[in-house]
Short mmCIF file of C-alpha atoms in Angstrom, two decimals:
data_model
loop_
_atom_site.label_atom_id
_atom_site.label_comp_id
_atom_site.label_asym_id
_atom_site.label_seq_id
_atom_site.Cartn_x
_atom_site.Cartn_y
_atom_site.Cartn_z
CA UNK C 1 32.99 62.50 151.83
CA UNK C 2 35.35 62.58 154.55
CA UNK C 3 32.80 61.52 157.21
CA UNK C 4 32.32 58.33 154.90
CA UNK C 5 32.89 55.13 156.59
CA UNK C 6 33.97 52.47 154.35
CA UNK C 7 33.97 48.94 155.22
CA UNK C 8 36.46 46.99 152.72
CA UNK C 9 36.55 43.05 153.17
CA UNK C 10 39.28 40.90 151.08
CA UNK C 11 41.30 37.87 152.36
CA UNK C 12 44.44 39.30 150.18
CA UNK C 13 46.49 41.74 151.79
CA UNK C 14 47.67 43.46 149.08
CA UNK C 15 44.69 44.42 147.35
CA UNK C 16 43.73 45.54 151.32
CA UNK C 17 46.32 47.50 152.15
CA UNK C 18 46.17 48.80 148.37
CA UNK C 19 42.46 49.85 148.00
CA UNK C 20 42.54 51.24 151.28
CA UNK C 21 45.37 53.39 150.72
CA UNK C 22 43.84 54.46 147.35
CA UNK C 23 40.14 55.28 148.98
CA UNK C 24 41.65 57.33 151.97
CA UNK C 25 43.34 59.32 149.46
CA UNK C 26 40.23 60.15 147.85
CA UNK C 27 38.94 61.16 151.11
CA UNK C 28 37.02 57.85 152.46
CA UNK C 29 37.86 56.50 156.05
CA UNK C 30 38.11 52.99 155.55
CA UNK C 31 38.38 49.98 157.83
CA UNK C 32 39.44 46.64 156.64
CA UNK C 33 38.51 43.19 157.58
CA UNK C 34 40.37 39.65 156.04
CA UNK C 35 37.68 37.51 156.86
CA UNK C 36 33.74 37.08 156.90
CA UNK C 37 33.59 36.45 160.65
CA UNK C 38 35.78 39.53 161.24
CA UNK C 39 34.20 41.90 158.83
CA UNK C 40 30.37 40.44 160.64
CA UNK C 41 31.76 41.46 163.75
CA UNK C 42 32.67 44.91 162.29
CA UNK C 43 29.17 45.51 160.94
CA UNK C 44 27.52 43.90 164.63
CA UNK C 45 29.61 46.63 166.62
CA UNK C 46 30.04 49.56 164.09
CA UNK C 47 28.59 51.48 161.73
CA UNK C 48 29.43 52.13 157.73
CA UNK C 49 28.09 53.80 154.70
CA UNK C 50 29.47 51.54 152.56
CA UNK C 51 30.43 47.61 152.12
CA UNK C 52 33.35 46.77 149.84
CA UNK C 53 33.91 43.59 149.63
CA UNK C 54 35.52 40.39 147.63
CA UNK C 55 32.97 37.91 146.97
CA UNK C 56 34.91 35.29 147.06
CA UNK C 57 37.02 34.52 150.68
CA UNK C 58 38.28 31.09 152.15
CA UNK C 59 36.85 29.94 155.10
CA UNK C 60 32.62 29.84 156.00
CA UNK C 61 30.63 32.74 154.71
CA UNK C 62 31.44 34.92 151.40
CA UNK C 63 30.84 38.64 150.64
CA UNK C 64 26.99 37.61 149.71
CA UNK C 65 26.81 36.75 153.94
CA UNK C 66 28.39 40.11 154.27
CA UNK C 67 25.47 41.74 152.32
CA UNK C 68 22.89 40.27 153.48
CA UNK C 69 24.33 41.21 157.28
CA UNK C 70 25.03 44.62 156.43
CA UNK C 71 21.80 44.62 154.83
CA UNK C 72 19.95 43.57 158.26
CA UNK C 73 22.14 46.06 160.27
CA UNK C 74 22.27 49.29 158.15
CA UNK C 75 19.92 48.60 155.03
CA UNK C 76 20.84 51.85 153.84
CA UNK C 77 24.75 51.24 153.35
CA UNK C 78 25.61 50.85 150.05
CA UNK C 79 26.99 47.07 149.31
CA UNK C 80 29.38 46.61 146.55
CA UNK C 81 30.91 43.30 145.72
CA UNK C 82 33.67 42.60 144.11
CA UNK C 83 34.68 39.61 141.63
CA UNK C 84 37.30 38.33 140.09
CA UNK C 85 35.65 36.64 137.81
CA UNK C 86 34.14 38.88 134.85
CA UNK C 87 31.12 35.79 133.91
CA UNK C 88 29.96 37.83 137.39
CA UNK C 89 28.38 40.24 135.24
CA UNK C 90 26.36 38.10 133.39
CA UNK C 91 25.37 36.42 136.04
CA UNK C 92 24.26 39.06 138.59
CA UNK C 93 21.04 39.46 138.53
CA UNK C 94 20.34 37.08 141.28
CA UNK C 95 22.86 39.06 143.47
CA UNK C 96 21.62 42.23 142.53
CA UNK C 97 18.33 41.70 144.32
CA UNK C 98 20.24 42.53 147.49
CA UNK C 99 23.93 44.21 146.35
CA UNK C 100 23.97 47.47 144.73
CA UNK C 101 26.53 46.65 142.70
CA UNK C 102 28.84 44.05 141.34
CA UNK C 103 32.41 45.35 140.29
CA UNK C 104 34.93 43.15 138.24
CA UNK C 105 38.39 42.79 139.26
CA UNK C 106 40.91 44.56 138.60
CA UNK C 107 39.14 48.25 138.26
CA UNK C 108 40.61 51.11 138.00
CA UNK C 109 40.61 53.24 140.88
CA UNK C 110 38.86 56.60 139.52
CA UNK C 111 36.13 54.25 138.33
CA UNK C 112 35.90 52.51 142.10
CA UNK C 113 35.93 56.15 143.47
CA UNK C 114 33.38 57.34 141.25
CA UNK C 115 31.01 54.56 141.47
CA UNK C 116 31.25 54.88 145.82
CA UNK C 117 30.48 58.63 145.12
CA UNK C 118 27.32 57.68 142.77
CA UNK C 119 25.75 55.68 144.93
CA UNK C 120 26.19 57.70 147.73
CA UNK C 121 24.83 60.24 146.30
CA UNK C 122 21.68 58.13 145.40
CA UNK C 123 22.59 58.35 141.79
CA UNK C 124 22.90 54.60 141.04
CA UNK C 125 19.92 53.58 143.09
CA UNK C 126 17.10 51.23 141.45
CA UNK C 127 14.81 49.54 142.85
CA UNK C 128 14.95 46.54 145.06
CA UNK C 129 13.58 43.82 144.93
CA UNK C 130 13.79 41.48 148.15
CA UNK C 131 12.34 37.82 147.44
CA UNK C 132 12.72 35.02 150.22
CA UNK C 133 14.84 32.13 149.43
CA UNK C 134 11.77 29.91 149.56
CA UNK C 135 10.01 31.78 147.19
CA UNK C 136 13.32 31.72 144.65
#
């Protein structure tokens, strides 16, 4: 999983600096963004195997925008969000029509790991179901 490029996307530095350490560890290469418009210009000019990213950010755009570019660019990345808020889980199934995944803050790390390694592998994947907004 070394050649795995890993996109991670969070405005808080710690939890940056933190998962990133942890997922290079485990073998990932990672490359971090703080903000929407910096993580969209990361996905315009490179390419990853996997979006990790806060859903919620200050500023215009959220990790949904970063989906739904990543999506457009490489729709075979995997596309995990993650929330601080655990009513996300109740409430994903809207989200889910386009993110693989959402993950509630905190998490531990083998479980972050093993979920990147699942879906990767093709092991999580369902089927997806891609509805306009008009039609919603």
């Amino acid at each position: 999983m070394a050649s795995t490029r890993i996109l991670l996307v969070d405005d808080n530095e710690t939890v940056r600096l933190t998962l990133s350490q942890v997922l290079e560890d485990n073998d990932f290469k990672v490359v971090t963004a703080s903000s929407v418009h910096e993580a969209l210009h990361l996905i315009d000019s490179e390419t990853f195997d996997v979006l990790l990213s806060d859903l919620h950010m200050p500023g215009a755009g959220d990790g949904l925008t970063l989906v739904s570019a990543m999506r457009h660019s490489n729709p075979k990345a995997v596309t995990l969000v993650l929330s601080g808020f655990p009513e996300m889980a109740d409430a994903a199934a809207a989200i889910l029509m386009q993110a693989d995944e959402i993950l509630v803050k905190p998490l531990a790390v083998k479980s972050l790991v093993n979920t990147i390694r699942q879906h990767l592998l093709g092991e999580h994947v369902k089927p997806r179901r891609v509805e306009s907004i008009a039609d919603i």
